[in-house]
Each structure stands twice: as structure tokens, then as C-alpha cells.
XYZ file of C-alpha atoms in Angstrom:
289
model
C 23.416 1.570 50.001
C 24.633 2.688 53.578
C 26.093 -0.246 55.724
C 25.557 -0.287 59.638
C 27.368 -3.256 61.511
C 24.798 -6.223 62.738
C 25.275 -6.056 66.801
C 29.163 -6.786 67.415
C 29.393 -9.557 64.615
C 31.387 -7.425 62.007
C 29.001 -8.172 59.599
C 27.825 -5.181 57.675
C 23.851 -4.901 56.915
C 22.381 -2.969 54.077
C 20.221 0.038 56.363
C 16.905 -0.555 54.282
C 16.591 -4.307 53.721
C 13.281 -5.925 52.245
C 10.454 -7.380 54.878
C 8.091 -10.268 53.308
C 4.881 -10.097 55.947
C 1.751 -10.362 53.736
C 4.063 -10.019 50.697
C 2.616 -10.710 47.183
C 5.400 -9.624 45.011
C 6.773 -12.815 43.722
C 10.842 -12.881 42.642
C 11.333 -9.945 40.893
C 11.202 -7.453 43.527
C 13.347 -9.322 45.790
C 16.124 -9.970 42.970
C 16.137 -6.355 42.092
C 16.445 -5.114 46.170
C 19.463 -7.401 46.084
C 20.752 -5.692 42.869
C 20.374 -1.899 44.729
C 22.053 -3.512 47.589
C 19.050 -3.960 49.944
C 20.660 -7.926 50.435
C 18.973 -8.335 53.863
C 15.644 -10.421 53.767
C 13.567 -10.951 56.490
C 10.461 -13.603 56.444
C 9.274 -16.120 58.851
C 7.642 -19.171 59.367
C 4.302 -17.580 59.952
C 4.464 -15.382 56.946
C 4.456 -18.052 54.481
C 6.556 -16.449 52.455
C 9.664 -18.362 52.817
C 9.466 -20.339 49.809
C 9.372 -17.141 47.575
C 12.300 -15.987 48.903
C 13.987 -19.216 48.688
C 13.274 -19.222 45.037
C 14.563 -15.879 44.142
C 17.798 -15.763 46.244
C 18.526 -19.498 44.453
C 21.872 -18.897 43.047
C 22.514 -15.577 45.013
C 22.685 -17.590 48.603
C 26.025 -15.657 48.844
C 24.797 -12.330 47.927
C 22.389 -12.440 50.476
C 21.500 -12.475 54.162
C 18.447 -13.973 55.267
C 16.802 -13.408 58.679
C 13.504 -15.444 59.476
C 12.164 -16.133 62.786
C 10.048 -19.427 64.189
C 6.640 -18.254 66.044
C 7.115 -18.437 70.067
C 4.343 -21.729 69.870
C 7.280 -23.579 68.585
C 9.651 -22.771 71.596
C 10.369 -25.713 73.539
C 13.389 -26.906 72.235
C 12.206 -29.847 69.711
C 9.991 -27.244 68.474
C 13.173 -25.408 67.812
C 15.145 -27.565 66.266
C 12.220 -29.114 64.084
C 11.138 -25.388 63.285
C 14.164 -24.546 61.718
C 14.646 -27.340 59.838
C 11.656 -27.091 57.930
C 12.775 -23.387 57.508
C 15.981 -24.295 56.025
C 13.411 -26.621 53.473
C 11.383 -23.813 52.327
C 14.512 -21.608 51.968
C 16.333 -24.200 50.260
C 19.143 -23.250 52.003
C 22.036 -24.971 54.467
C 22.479 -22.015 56.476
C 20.083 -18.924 58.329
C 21.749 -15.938 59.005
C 19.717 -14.513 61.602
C 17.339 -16.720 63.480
C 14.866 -15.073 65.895
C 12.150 -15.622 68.462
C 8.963 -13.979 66.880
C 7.048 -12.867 70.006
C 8.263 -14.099 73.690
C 6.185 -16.766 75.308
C 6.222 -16.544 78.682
C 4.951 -20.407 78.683
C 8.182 -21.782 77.885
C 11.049 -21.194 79.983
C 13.343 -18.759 77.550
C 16.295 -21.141 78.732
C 15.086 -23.902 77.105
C 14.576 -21.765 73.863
C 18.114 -20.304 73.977
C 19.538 -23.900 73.987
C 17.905 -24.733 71.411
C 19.363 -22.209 69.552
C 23.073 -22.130 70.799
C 22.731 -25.918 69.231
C 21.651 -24.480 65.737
C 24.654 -22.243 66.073
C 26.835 -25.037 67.221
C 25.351 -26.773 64.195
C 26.129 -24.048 61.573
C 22.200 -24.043 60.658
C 21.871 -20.721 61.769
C 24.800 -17.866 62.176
C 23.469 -15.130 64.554
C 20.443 -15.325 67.344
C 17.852 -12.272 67.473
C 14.903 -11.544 69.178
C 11.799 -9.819 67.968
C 9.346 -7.607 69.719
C 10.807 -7.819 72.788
C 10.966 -5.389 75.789
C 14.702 -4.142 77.977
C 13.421 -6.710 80.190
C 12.593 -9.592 77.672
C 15.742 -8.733 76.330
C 18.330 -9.237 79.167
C 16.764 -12.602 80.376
C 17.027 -13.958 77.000
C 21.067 -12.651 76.993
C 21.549 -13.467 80.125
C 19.747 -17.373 79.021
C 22.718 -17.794 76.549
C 26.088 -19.118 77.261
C 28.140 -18.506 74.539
C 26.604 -16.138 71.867
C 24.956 -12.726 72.152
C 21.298 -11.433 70.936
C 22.522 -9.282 67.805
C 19.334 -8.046 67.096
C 15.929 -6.661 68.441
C 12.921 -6.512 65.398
C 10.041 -4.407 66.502
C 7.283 -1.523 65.553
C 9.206 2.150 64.820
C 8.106 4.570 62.349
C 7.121 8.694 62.297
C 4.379 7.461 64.011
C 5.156 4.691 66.350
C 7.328 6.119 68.447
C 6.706 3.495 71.945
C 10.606 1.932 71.572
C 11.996 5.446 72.613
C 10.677 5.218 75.941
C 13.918 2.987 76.705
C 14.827 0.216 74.270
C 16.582 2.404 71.553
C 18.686 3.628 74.401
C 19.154 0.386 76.048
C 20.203 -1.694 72.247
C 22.519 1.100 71.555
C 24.764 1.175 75.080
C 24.440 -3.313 74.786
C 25.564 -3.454 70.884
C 22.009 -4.930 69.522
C 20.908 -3.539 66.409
C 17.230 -2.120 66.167
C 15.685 -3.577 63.243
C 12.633 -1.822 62.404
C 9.453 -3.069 60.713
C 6.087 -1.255 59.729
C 8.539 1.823 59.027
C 6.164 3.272 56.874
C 3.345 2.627 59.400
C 1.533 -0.305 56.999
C 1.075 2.532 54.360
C 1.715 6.303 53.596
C -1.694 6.742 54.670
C -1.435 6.414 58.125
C 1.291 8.450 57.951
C -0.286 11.471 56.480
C -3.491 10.494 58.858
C -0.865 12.240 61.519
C 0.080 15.093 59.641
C -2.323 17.774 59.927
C -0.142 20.626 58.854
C 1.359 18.465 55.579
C 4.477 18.808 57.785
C 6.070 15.343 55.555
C 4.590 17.035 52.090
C 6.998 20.194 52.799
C 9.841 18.120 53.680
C 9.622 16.250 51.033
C 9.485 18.943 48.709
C 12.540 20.818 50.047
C 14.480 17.470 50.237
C 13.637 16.537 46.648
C 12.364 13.304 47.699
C 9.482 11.453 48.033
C 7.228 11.153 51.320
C 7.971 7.861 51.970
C 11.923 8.340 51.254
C 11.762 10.784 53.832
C 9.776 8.618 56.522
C 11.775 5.843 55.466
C 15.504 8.505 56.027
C 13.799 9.712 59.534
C 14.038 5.734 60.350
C 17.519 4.818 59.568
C 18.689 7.712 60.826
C 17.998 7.024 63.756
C 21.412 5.350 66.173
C 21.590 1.832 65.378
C 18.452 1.137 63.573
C 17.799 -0.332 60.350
C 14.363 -0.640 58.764
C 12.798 -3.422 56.502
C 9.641 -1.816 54.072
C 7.826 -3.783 52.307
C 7.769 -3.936 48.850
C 5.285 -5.658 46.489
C 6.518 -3.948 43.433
C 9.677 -3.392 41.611
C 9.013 0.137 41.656
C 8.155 0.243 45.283
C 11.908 -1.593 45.673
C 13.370 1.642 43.664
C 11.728 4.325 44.960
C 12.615 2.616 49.113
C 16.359 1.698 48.240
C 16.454 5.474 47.265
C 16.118 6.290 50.706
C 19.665 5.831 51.954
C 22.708 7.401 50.990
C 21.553 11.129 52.162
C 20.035 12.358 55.495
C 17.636 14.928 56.302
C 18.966 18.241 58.206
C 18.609 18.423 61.592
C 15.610 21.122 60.699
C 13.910 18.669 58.477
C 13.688 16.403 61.602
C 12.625 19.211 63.904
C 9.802 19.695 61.816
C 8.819 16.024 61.470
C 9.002 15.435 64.855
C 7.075 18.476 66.239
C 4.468 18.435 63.261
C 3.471 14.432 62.887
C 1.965 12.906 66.039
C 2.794 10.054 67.230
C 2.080 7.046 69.925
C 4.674 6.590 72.481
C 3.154 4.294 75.146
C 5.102 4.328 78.319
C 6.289 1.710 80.447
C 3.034 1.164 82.431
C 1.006 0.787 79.297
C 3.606 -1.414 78.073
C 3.751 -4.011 80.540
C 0.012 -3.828 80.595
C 0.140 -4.867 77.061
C 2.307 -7.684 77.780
C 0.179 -8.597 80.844
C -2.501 -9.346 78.649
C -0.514 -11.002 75.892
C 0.790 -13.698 78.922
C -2.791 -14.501 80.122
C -3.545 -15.278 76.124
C -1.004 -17.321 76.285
C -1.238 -18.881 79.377
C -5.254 -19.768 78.246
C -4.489 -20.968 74.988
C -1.756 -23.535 76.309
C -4.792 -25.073 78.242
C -6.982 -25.871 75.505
């Protein structure tokens, strides 16, 4: 499995790792992604499924590197600190790797969040700080909210299809050292992939890359400067057939004709502050009731 380096840490990250929203897989597919080398493990305390990975990385803890995130309703800073210690429970585990705000809540002052979190680092229950779905501007007030760690990492929506976090934040993680971790890379099923791809465009790759459609969707991602992607994977089989998307790279042709034959959404920077316009006035009514 191909290594890219998490943010400026010097710690090396498999470039397919294993995401656990609305998993159902149980142990086995997580043990055998560690086995192929897909170590990196990303839940959270929304998912629920922090207690499944707990049980199958128990006796692997240092084979493994496990990212989970506490939901932004849990940001003031006892929320924090409480947050993560019942994550630690459920992972049975002393230590998180990577520890990130879920969504940014523009409720809570991000200040007060990022103390709480130099403390976990200060208190070796968490090693590294990230962020997740998260605009350039989200992005440098919580850096610039720290005093003595960096964000490492920025988790949000890119596939073949979803295309929005070109607009400025690929470019943007790249020239500041955070690494782009990537989940829905397969757009929440092939499906909506091929949905996109009136010409077959992904078929034909496929076929003259000897791979699978969803190997190449999957290659497309990580190929991509600094980004690594997280698939889900219910299935031992589904664990095979992603892990088997590193190690090569499509041709600079095979990505001309993915990108001019699947469409895509790219939303631009009005529509995307419109977007988080209305997710503050959610939040803003929902912290008065």
C-alpha cells in the first residue's frame, strides 16, 4: 500500500484507509484492511461504530491508527474533554491518533474547542488535531485558535463526482501542509457514479487499465496532491477489491477522459457560503430550544 505523510507529523498514512459511517461489516473486514495495509480507521462518535472497531483492532492497537471525531454539539470544552473520554471507552484504547471536529459550530467560540483539545494533546489522549468538513476560512481560524499544535488534517466530500473542494481548499491544504482526507470517494455507491457517465467513459477506463470501476474512481482520488481517501467497506471482498486500488496510477489520458466524460458538482464559493449560511441559522435555532 502507498504511504503519503499525515500533514508535517512524519507519520506515514496508508492512501486508502477504511471509513466506518453506517458500517455493518463487523471485525473481519477491518482485520483484513489492516492485513493489506489499509491501517488507518476512521469512525466517530456519531457513527456508532466505535465499539466495532475497538474490538477488532484489540491486540493490533500498534498496527493501527485510529482517527474518530466528536460531533460539533459537544464543543464547549467539557463537552470535549468528556467526549473523548467516552471515545477512548468504546475504543478500548489509551490513546486517539487523530481527533477531529465533525462539522464547525459556529455557536461555540472555536477557541474554546481548540483548548480543549491542545489539553487532550497535552494529556497524550489524543496525538494529532484535524478538522472535518471545513472551508479555507473555517480552516485558518481554527489554526490560527491553536497555540502549540497544527490542524494535520481536513476530512470532507471528494470523489469523480464531487468535485466542490477544488474551487480552493485542495490548493489551499497543499501550500499549508494539511492532508485532504477524502470520504464518500466512491460517491455512496458505484451507482451514482455511473449515473454521471453517459458515454461509459469509467467502463472504458477500466477496461484498458485492467481494473475494476471502482479501483479506478477510487486511483482518480488518491491521486490527487495530498489526498487520501477512506471507502467503505462492509465486506471482506469489498476490503480486497479497494486496497487494490493503490500501488499503480492511471495515465494522464485515463484522467483526461474521466474528467471530461463524468460530470460533476463543483459549487463555487457563493454557493458555498450560502450553504454554510444556512447550516449557522440551524444551529443558531436549535441552541434555543
Amino acid at each position: 500500500m502507498n504511504q503519503n505523510e499525515l500533514g508535517e507529523t512524519c507519520v506515514l498514512l496508508p492512501e486508502i484507509g477504511l471509513g466506518t459511517w453506517q458500517y455493518r461489516g463487523g471485525v473481519e473486514p477491518i482485520r483484513r484492511a489492516i492485513a493489506l495495509g489499509a491501517f488507518l480507521l476512521d469512525t466517530a462518535e456519531s457513527y456508532g461504530t466505535e465499539e466495532v472497531v475497538g474490538e477488532a483492532v484489540r491486540h493490533l492497537r500498534n498496527r493501527v491508527f485510529i482517527a474518530t471525531k466528536v460531533s460539533s454539539r459537544h464543543f464547549r470544552r467539557s463537552d470535549v474533554l468528556t467526549a473523548a473520554d467516552q471515545s477512548l471507552e468504546r475504543l478500548r484504547t489509551d490513546y486517539i491518533d487523530l481527533y477531529q471536529l465533525h462539522w464547525p459550530n459556529c455557536m461555540v467560540p472555536i477557541e474554546e474547542t481548540m483548548g480543549a483539545m491542545e489539553d487532550l494533546v497535552h494529556r497524550g489522549k489524543i496525538r494529532f488535531i484535524g478538522v472535518s468538513n471545513f472551508s479555507v476560512s473555517e480552516l485558518r481560524k481554527a489554526q490560527l485558535a491553536l497555540s502549540k499544535y497544527r490542524v494535520v488534517s481536513n476530512q470532507v466530500r471528494y470523489s469523480l463526482v464531487d468535485r466542490s473542494v477544488e474551487v480552493d481548499l485542495l490548493r489551499y491544504c497543499a501550500q499549508n501542509k494539511i492532508t485532504v482526507i477524502a470520504y464518500s470517494p466512491l460517491a455512496c455507491g458505484m451507482n451514482h457514479i455511473k449515473e454521471k457517465d453517459p458515454s461509459a467513459v469509467l467502463s472504458k477506463v477500466a477496461a484498458l487499465a485492467g481494473k475494476t470501476q471502482a479501483q479506478v474512481a477510487l486511483n482518480w482520488c488518491i491521486s490527487r496532491e495530498n489526498v487520501i481517501a477512506i471507502p467503505k467497506a462492509s465486506s471482506v471482498d469489498h476490503v480486497v477489491q479497494n486496497c487494490a486500488a493503490s500501488r499503480w496510477r492511471l495515465s494522464a489520458e485515463q484522467n483526461r477522459l474521466l474528467e471530461e466524460g463524468v460530470k460533476f458538482r463543483r459549487r463555487g464559493r457563493v454557493h458555498a457560503a450560502l450553504r454554510r449560511a444556512a447550516r449557522n441559522i440551524i444551529q443558531r435555532l436549535g441552541s434555543k430550544h
